[in-house]
mmCIF file of C-alpha atoms in Angstrom:
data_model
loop_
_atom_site.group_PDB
_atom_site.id
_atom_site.type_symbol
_atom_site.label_atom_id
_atom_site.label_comp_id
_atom_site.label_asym_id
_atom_site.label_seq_id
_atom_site.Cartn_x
_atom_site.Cartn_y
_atom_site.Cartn_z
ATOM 1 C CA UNK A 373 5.238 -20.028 8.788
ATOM 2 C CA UNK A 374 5.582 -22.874 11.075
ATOM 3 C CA UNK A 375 7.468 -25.981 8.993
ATOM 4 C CA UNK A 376 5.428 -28.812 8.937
ATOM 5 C CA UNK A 377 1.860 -27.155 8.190
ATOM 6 C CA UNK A 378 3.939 -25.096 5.676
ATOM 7 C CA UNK A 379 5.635 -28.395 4.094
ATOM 8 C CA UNK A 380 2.197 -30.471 3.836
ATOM 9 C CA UNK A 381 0.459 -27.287 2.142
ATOM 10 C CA UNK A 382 2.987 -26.144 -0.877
ATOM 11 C CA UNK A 383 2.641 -28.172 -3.375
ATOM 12 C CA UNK A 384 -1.363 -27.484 -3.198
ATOM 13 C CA UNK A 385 -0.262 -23.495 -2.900
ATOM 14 C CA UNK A 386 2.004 -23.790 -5.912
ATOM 15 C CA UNK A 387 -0.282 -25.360 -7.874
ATOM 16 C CA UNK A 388 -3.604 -22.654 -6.814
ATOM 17 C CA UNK A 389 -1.082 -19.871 -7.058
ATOM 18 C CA UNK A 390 -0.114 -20.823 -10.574
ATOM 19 C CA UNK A 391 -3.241 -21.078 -11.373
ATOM 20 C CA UNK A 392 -4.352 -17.389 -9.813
ATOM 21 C CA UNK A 393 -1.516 -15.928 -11.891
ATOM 22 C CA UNK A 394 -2.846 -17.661 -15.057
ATOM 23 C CA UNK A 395 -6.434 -16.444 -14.224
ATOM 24 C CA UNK A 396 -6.635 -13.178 -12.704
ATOM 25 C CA UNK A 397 -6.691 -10.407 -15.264
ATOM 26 C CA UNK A 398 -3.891 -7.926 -15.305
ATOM 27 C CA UNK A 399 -5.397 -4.482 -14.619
ATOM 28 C CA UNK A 400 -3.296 -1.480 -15.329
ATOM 29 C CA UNK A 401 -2.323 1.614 -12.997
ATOM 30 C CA UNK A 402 -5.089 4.244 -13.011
ATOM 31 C CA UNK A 403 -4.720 6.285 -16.077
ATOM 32 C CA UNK A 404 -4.241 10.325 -15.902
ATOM 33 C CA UNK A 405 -2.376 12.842 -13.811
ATOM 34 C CA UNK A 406 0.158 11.426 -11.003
ATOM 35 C CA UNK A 407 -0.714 14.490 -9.240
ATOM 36 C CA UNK A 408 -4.030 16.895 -8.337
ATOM 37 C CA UNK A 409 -5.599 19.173 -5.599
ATOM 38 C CA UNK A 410 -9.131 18.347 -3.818
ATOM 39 C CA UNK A 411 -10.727 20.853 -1.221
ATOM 40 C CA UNK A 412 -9.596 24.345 -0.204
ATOM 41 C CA UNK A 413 -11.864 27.463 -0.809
ATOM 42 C CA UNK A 414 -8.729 29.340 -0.093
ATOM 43 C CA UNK A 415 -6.789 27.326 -2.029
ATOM 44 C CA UNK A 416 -4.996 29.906 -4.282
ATOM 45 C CA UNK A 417 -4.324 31.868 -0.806
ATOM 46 C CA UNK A 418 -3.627 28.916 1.646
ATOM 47 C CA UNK A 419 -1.277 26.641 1.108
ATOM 48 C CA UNK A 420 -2.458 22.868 0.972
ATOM 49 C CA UNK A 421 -1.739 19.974 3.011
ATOM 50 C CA UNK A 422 1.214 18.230 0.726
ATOM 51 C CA UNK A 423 -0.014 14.658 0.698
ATOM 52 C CA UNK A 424 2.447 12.309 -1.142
ATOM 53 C CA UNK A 425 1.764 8.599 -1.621
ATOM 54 C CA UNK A 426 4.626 5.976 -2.525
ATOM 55 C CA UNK A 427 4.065 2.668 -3.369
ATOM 56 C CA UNK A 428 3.500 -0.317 -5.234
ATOM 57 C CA UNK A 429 0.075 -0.626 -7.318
ATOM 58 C CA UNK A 430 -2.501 0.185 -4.474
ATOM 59 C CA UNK A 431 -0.404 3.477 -4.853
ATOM 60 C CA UNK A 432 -0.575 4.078 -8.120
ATOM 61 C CA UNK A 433 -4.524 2.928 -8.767
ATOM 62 C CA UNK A 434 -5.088 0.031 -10.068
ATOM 63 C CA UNK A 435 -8.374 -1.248 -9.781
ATOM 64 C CA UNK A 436 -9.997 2.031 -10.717
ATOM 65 C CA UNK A 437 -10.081 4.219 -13.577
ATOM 66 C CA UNK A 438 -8.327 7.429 -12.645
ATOM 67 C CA UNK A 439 -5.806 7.967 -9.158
ATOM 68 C CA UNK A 440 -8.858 10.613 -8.283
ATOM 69 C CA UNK A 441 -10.754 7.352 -6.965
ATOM 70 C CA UNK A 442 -7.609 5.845 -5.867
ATOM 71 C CA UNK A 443 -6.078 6.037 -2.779
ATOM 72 C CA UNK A 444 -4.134 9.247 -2.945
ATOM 73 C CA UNK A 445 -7.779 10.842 -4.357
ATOM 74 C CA UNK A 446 -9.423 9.340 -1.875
ATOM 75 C CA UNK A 447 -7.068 10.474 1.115
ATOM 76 C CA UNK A 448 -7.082 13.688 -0.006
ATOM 77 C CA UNK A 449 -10.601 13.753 0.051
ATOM 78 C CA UNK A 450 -11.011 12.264 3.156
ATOM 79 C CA UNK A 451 -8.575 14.666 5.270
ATOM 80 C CA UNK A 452 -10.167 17.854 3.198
ATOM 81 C CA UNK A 453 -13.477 16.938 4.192
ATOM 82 C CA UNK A 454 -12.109 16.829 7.582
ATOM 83 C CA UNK A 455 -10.344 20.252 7.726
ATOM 84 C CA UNK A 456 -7.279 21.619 6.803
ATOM 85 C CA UNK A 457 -6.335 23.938 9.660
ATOM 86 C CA UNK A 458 -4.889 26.136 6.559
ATOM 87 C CA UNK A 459 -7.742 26.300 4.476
ATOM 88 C CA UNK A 460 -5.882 25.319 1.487
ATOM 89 C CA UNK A 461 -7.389 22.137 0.664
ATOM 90 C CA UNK A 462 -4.701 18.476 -0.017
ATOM 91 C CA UNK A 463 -2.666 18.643 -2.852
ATOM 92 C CA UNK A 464 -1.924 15.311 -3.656
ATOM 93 C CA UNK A 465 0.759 13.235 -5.024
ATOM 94 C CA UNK A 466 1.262 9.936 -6.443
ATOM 95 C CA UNK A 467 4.838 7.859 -6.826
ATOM 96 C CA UNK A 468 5.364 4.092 -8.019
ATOM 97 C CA UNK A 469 4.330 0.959 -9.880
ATOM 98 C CA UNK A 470 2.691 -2.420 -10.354
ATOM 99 C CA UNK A 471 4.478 -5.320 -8.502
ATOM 100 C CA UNK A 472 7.163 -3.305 -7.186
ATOM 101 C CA UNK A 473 8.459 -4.788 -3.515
ATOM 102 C CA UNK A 474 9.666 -2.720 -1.149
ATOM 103 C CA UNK A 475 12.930 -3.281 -2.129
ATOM 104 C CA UNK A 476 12.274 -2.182 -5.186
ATOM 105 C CA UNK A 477 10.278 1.120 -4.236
ATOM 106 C CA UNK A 478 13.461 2.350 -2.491
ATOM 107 C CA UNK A 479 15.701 1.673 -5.167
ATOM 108 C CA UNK A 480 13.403 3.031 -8.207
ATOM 109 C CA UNK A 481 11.489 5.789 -6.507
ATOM 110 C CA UNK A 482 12.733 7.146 -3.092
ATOM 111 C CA UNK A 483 14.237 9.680 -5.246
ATOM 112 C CA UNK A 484 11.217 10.647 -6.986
ATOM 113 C CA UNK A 485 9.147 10.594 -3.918
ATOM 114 C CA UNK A 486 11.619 13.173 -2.057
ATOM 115 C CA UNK A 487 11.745 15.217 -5.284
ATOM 116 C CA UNK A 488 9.425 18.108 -3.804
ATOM 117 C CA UNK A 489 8.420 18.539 -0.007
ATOM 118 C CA UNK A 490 5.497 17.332 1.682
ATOM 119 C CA UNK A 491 3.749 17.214 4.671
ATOM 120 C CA UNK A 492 2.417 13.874 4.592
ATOM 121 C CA UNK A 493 3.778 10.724 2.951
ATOM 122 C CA UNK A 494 2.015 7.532 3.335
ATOM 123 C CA UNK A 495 4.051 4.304 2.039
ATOM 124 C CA UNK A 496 1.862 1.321 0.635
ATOM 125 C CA UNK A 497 4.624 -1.905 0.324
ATOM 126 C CA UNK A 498 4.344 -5.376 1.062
ATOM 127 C CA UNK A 499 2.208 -6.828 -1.390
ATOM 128 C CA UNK A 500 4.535 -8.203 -3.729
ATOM 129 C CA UNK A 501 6.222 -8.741 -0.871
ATOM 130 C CA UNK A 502 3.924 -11.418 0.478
ATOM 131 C CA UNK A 503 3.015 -12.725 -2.966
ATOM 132 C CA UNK A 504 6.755 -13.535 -3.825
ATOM 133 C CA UNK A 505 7.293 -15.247 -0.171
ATOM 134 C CA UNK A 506 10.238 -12.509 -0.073
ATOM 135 C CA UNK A 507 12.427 -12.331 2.738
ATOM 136 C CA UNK A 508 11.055 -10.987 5.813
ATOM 137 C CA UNK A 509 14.614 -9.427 6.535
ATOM 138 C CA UNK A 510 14.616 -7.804 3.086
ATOM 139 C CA UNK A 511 11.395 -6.157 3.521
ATOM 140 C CA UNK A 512 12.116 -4.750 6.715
ATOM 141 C CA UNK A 513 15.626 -3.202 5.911
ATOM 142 C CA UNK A 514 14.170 -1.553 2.630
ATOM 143 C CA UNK A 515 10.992 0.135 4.422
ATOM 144 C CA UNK A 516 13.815 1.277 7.386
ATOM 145 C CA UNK A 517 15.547 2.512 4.708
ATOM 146 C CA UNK A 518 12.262 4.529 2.352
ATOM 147 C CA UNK A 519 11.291 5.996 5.624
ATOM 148 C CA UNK A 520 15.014 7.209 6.720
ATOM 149 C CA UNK A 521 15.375 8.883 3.161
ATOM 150 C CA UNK A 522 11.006 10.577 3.442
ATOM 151 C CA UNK A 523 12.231 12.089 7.026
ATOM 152 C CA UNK A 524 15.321 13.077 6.263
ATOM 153 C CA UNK A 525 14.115 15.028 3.027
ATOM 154 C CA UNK A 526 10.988 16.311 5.233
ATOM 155 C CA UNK A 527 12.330 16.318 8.925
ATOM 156 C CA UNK A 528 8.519 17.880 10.145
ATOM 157 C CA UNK A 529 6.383 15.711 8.089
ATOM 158 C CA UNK A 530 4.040 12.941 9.191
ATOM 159 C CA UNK A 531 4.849 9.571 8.133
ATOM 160 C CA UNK A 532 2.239 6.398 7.469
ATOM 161 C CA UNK A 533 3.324 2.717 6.826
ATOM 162 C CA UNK A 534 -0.530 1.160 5.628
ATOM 163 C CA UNK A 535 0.063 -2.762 6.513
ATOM 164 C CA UNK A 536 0.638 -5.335 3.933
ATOM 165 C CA UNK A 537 -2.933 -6.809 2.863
ATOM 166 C CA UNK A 538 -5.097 -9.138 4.894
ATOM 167 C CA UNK A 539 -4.737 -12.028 2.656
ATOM 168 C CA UNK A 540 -6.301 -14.728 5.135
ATOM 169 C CA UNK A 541 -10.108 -12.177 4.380
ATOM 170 C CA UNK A 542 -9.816 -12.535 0.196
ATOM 171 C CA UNK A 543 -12.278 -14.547 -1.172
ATOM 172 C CA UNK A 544 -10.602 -14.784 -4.175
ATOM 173 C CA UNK A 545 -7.389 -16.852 -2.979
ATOM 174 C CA UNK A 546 -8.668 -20.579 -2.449
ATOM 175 C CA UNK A 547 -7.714 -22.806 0.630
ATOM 176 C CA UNK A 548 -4.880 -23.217 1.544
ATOM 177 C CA UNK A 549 -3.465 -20.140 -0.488
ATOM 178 C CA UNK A 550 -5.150 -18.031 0.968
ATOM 179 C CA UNK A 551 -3.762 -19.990 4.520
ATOM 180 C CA UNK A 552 -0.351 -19.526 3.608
ATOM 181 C CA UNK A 553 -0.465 -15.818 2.051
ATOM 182 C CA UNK A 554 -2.386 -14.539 5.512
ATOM 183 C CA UNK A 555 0.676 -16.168 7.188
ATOM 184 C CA UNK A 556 3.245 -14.195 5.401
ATOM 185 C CA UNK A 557 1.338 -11.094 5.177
ATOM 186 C CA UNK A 558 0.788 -11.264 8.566
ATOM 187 C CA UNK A 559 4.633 -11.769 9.607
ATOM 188 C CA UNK A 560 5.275 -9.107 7.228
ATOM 189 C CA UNK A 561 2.793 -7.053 9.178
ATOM 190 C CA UNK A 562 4.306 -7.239 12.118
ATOM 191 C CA UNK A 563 7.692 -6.123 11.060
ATOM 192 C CA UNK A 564 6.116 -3.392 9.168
ATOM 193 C CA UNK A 565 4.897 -2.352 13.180
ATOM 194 C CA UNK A 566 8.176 -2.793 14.520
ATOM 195 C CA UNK A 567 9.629 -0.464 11.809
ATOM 196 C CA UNK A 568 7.397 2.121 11.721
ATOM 197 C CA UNK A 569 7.424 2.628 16.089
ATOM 198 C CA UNK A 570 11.296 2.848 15.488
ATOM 199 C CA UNK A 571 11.065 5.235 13.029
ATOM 200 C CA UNK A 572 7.762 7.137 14.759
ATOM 201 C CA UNK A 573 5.807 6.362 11.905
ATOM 202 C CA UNK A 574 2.126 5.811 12.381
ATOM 203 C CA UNK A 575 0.512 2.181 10.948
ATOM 204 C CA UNK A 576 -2.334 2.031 9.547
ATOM 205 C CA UNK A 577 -4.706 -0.856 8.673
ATOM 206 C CA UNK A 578 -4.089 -2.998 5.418
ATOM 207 C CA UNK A 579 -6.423 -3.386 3.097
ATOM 208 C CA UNK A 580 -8.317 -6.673 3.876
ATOM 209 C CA UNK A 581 -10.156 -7.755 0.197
ATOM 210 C CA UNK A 582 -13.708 -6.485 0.882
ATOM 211 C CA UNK A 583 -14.685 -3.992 -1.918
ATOM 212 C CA UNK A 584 -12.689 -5.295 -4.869
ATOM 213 C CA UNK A 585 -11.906 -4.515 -8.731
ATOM 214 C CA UNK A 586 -13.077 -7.095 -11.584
ATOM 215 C CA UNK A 587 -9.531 -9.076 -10.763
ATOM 216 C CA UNK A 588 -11.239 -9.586 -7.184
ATOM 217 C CA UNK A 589 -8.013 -8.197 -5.791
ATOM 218 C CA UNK A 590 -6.788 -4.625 -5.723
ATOM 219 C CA UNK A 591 -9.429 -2.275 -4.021
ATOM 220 C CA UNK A 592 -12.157 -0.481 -6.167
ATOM 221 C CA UNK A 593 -12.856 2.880 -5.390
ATOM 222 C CA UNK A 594 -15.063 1.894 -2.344
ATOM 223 C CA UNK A 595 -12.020 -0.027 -1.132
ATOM 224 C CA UNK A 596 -10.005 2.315 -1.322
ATOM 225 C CA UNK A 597 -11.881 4.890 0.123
ATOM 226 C CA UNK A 598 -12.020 2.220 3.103
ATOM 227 C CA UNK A 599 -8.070 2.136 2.959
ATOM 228 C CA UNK A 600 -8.177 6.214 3.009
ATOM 229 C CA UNK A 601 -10.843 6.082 6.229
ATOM 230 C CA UNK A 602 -8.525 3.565 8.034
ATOM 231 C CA UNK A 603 -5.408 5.842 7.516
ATOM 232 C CA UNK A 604 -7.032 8.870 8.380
ATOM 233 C CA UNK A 605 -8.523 7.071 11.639
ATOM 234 C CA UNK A 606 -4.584 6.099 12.456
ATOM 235 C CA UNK A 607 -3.698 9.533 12.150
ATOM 236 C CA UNK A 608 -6.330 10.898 14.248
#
């Protein structure tokens, strides 16, 4: 963010962003299994697409009821309606927490996420990220390093970064918040590109605030089955 537009805005910013925390109701991760299987006729004869999503909350549900109309549900939806070559349907699975950074995925679930193979790992991070102002540098080192440890563990799979969230299209962040959040999400953005060509990862779109849960913030099920649409678009 450019220093004088960013020094005239933040005490207004500090003062709305206090006052979003105070606010916005905390919704919890979507209850139920972290794991499930959607599609496949065959499936007890095919295998499945292994579908593993890793992540901060938008990876873990929150905003809907149950990860089925989250995003890894949703994906794994999406792709089955679209064909698995196999027959075997998605098996899907689900790895992280509310308000983690990407920092933070690395260090408490990389290990978790490479626990059993897959064939498809999408990584949802920046978020917290862009909330907390954190460190551009920081952010880019720890989704270089989540994506090292995903190939390494799963040399043929397919890897997605989804870009950090379109804060400058919320409704719910007031002006100039919502300003100065689009501004870091949108640096963050960019790195997340630069790190994802050098590790031949595929970006997809961020979510950008247009079907929302009752804290007008994380996706409901509609947004994320846009989230799951823009992905599967990427990957296509």
């Amino acid at each position: 963010m450019s220093r004088l537009p960013a020094l005239l805005v933040a005490p207004v910013a500090v003062r709305q962003g206090r006052a979003l925390q105070r606010d916005t109701p905390r919704l919890p991760e979507a209850h139920g299994a972290r794991d499930g299987l959607i599609g496949g006729a065959g499936a007890r004869v095919a295998k499945p697409l292994r579908l593993l999503v890793v992540g901060d909350s938008t990876a873990v549900g929150t905003g809907v009821g149950k990860l089925e109309e989250g995003l890894p549900g949703q994906l794994a939806r999406v792709l089955s309606e679209r064909g698995n070559p196999a027959g075997g349907g998605v098996a899907w699975r689900a790895v992280g927490r509310n308000g983690a950074t990407a920092s933070e995925v690395l260090a408490e679930f990389s290990a978790a996420a490479v626990a059993a193979h897959f064939d498809l790992a999408v990584v949802m991070v920046g978020w917290n990220d862009a909330l907390q102002l954190g460190s551009g540098r920081a952010f880019s080192k720890a989704l270089g390093l989540l994506l090292d440890r995903l190939n390494a563990a799963s040399p043929d799979a397919r890897l997605v970064v989804v870009a950090p969230p379109v804060f400058g299209r919320f409704a719910a962040l007031p002006h100039p918040l919502r300003w100065a959040l689009g501004r870091q999400a949108g640096g963050l953005t960019r790195r997340a590109a630069r790190v994802a060509r050098a590790h031949s990862a595929t970006l997809a779109p961020g979510f950008d605030g247009g079907s929302v849960a009752s804290d007008r913030f994380h996706p409901n099920a509609d947004g994320y089955r846009s989230l799951a649409e823009g992905i599967a678009a990427a990957l296509a």
